[in-house]
Coordinates of C-alpha atoms in Angstrom, one line a residue:
X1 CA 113.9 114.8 111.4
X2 CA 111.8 112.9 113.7
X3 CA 113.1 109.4 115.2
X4 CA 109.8 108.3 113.9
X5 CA 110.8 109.5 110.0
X6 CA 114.3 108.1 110.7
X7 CA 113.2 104.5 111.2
X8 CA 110.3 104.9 108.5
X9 CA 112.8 106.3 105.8
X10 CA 115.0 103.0 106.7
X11 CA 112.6 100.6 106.6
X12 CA 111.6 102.3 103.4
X13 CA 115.1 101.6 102.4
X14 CA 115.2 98.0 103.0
X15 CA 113.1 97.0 100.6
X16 CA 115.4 96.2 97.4
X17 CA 114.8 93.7 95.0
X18 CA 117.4 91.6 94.9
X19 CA 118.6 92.2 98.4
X20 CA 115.3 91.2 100.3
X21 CA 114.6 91.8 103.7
X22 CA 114.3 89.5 106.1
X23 CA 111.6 89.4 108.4
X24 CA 112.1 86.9 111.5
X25 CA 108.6 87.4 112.5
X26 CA 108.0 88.5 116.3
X27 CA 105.0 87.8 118.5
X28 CA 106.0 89.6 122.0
X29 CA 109.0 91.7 123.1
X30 CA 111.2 88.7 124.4
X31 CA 111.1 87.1 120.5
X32 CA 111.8 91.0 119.1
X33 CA 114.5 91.3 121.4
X34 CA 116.1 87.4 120.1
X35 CA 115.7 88.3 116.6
X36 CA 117.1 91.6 117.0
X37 CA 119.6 90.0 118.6
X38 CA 120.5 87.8 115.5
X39 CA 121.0 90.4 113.5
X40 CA 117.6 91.2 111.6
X41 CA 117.3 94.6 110.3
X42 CA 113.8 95.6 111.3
X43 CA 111.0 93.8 113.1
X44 CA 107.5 92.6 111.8
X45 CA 104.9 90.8 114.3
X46 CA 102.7 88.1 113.4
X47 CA 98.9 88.2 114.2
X48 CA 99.0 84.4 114.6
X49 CA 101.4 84.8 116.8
X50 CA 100.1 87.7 118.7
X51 CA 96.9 86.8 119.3
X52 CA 98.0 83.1 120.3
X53 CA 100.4 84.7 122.9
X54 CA 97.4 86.5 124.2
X55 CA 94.3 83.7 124.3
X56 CA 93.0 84.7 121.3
X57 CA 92.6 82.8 117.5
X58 CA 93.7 84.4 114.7
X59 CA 91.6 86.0 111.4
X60 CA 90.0 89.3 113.2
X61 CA 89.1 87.6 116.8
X62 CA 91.6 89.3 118.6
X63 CA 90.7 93.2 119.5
X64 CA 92.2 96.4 118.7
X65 CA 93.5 97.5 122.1
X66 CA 95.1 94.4 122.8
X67 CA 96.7 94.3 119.4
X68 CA 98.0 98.0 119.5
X69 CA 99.1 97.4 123.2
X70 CA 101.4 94.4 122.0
X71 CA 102.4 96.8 118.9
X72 CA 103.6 99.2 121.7
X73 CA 105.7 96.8 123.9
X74 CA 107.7 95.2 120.8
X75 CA 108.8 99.1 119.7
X76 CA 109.6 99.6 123.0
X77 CA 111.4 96.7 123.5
X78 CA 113.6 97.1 120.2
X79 CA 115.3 100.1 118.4
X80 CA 115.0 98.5 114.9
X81 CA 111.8 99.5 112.8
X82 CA 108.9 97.9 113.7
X83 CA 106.4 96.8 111.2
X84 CA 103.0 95.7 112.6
X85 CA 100.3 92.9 110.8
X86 CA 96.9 94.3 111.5
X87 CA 95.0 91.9 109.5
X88 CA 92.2 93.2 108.0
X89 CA 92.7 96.3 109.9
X90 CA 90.5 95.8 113.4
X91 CA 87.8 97.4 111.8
X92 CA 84.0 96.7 109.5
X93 CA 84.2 99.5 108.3
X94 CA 86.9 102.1 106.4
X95 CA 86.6 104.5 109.4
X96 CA 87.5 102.0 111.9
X97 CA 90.3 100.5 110.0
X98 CA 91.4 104.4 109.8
X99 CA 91.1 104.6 114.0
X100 CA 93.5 101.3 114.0
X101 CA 96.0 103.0 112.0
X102 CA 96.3 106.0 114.3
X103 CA 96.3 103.9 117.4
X104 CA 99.3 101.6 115.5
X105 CA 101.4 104.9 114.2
X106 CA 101.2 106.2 117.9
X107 CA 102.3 103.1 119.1
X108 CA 105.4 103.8 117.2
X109 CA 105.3 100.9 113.4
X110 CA 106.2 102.6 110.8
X111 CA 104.8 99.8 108.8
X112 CA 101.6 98.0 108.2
X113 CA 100.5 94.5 106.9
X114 CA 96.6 94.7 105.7
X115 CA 95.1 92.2 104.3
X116 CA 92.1 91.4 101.7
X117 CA 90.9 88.0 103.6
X118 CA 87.3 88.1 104.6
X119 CA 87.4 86.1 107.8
X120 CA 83.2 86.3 108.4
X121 CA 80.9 84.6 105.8
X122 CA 80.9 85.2 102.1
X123 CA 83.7 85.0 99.5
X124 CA 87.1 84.2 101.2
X125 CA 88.4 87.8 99.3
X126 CA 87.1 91.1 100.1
X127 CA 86.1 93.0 96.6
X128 CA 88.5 94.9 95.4
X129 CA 86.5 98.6 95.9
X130 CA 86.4 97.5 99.3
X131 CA 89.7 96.7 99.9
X132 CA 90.8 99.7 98.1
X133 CA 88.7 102.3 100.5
X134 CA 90.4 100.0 103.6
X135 CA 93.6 100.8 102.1
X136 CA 93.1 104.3 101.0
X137 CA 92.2 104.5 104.6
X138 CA 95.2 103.4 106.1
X139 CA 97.1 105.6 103.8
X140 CA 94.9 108.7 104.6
X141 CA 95.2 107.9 108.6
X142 CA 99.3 108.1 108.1
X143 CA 98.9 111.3 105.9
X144 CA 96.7 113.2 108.1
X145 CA 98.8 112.2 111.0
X146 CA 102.2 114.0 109.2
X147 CA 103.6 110.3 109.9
X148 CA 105.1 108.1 107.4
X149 CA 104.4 104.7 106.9
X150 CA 105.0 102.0 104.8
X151 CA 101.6 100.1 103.5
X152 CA 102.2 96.4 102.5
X153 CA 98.8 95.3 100.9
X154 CA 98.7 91.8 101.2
X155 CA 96.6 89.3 98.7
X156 CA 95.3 85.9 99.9
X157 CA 94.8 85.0 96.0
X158 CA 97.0 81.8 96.6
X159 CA 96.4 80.8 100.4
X160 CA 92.5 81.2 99.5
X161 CA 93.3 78.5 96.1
X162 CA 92.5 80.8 93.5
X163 CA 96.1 80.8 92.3
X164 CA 95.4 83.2 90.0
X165 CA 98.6 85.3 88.8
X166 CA 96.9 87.8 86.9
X167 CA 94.1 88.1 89.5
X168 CA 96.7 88.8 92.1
X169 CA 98.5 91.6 89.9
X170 CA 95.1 93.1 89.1
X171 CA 94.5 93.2 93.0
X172 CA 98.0 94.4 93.4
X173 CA 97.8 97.4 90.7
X174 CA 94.6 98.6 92.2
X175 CA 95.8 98.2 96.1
X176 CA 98.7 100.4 95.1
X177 CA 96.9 103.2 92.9
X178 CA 94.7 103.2 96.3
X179 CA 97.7 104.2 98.4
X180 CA 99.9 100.6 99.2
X181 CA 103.8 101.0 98.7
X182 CA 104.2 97.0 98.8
X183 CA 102.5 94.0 98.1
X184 CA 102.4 90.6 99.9
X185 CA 101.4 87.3 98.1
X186 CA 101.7 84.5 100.8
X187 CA 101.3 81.2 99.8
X188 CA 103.4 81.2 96.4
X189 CA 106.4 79.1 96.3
X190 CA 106.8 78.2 92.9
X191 CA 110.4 80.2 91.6
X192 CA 108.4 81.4 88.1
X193 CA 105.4 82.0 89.5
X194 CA 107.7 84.4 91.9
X195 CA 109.4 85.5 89.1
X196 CA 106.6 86.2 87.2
X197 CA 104.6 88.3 90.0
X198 CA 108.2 90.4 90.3
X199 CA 108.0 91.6 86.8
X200 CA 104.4 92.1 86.8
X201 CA 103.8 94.1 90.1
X202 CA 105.2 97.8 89.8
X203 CA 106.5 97.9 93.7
X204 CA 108.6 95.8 96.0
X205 CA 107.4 91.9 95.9
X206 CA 107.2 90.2 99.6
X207 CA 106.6 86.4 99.8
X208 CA 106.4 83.7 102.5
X209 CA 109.0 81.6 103.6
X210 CA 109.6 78.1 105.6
X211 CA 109.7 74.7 104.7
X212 CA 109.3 74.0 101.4
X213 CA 110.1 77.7 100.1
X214 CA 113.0 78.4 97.8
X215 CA 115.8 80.0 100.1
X216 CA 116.4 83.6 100.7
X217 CA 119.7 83.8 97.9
X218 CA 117.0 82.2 95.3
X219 CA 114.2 84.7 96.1
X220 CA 116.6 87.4 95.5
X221 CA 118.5 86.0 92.3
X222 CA 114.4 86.2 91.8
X223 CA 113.9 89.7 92.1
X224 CA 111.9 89.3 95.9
X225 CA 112.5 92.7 97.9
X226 CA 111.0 91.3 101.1
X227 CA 111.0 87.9 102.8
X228 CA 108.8 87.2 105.6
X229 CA 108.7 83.9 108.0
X230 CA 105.6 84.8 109.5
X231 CA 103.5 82.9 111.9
X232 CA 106.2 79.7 111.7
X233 CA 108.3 80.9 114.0
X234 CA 105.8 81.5 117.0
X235 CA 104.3 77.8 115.8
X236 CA 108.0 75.9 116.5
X237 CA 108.3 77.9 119.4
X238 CA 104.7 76.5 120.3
X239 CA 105.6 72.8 118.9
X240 CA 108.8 72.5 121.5
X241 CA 105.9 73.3 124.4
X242 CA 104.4 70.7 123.4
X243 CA 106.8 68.2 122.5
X244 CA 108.4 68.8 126.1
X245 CA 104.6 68.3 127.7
X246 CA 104.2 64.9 126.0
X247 CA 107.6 64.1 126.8
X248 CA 107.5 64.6 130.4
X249 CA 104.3 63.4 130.8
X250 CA 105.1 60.4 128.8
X251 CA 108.4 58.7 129.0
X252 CA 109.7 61.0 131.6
X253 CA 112.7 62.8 129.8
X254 CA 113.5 65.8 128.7
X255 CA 115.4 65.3 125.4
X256 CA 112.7 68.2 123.7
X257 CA 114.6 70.7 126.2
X258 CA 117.9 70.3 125.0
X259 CA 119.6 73.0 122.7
X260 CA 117.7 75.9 124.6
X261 CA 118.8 79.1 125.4
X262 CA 119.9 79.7 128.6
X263 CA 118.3 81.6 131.3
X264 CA 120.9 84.0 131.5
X265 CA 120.9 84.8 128.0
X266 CA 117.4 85.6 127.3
X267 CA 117.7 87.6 131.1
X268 CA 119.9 89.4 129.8
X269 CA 118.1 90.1 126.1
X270 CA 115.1 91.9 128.8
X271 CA 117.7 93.8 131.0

């Protein structure tokens, strides 16, 4: 078996309801390396996070290259599965989103995020045949390659306001007759409307944590199989910068520094 099967076949593995996985989310290979180092059991990017850490905003600005290049550098950097968040998939059109999948499975993910935002004008959800030939894409990309990959369809139902738990598990039956193996709904907090979405949705259930969020031994007593922090992590990494900026630049101290880790460590995380 490939190494490439091997770490597909485990991050198949980790997704249990009831024993989530938890997903420290990664934007470059020094925050891979520190999460790895903490004991995670795969690694997922961030597109927030990536495309901040290169100049770019997120929602679809960013370009394929310099996504799959970053892709490359955090599997490189870590010998944990890597899963990568491809937003809408780098692509207008079915084909293209195909072309992004190739690029990220040679890159070495053996996972994918792809969501159903529309970025551009019109309705802030792509339809659903759309969405469905995008992800029947990604699936058909993997296939054709011989490489396995895990397809986590994610549905903006809630972060768009539409809150709509039968919407979303309409979305998410059709995303995964279309070829998904997971389904993402960021932006739901709420323990029964977790619950709920757990028994409706016929594959592994991955929600968004932080602030605010039940904790990770709740979400599994809930039935979640996969946890993800997302883009919150790069953002308080972000919010010290900036804390330290306007403390140095206002009353002259340094308190925003304290706590950090030490050059030596992270050297020796990149060694």
């Amino acid at each position: 078996m490939s190494e490439h099967h091997t770490r597909a076949d485990l991050f198949r593995s980790l997704h249990t309801p009831g024993t989530p996985l938890v997903l420290v989310n990664a934007w470059d290979a020094a925050s891979a390396r520190i999460v790895a180092a903490a004991g995670v059991r795969a690694v997922a990017t961030t597109s927030a996070g990536v495309a901040w850490s290169l100049g770019a905003a997120d929602g679809d600005v960013l370009g394929r290259d310099a996504a799959v290049d970053l892709v490359r550098r955090i599997t490189a950097a870590v010998s944990l599965p890597v899963t990568a968040d491809i937003e809408s998939g780098y692509g207008a059109t079915p084909a293209e989103v195909g072309v992004t999948t190739r690029a990220v499975l040679g890159a070495g993910a053996v996972g994918v995020n792809v969501e159903d935002a529309r970025r551009a004008a019109g309705p802030p959800l792509r339809d659903v045949p759309d969405q469905c030939a995008r992800i029947a894409a990604v699936r058909g990309a993997a296939d054709a390659a011989g490489l396995a990959l895990y397809v986590n369809a994610r549905i903006d139902t809630f972060l768009s306001g539409a809150e709509d738990v039968d919407e979303t598990v309409a979305r998410a039956t059709a995303y995964l007759a279309a070829g998904a193996d997971g389904i993402f709904v960021p932006g739901v907090v709420d323990p029964e409307t977790i619950r709920a979405l757990v028994r409706a949705v016929p594959a592994p259930l991955n929600v968004l944590a932080g602030p605010g969020a039940p904790r990770v031994g709740e979400l599994a007593r809930l039935g979640v199989a996969r946890v993800s922090l997302g883009s919150s992590v790069a953002e308080a990494a972000y919010t010290v910068a900036r804390r330290a900026a306007d403390e140095a630049l206002g009353a002259g101290t340094y308190g925003a520094l304290a706590d950090a880790l030490d050059y030596g460590t992270l050297n020796a995380l990149m060694k």
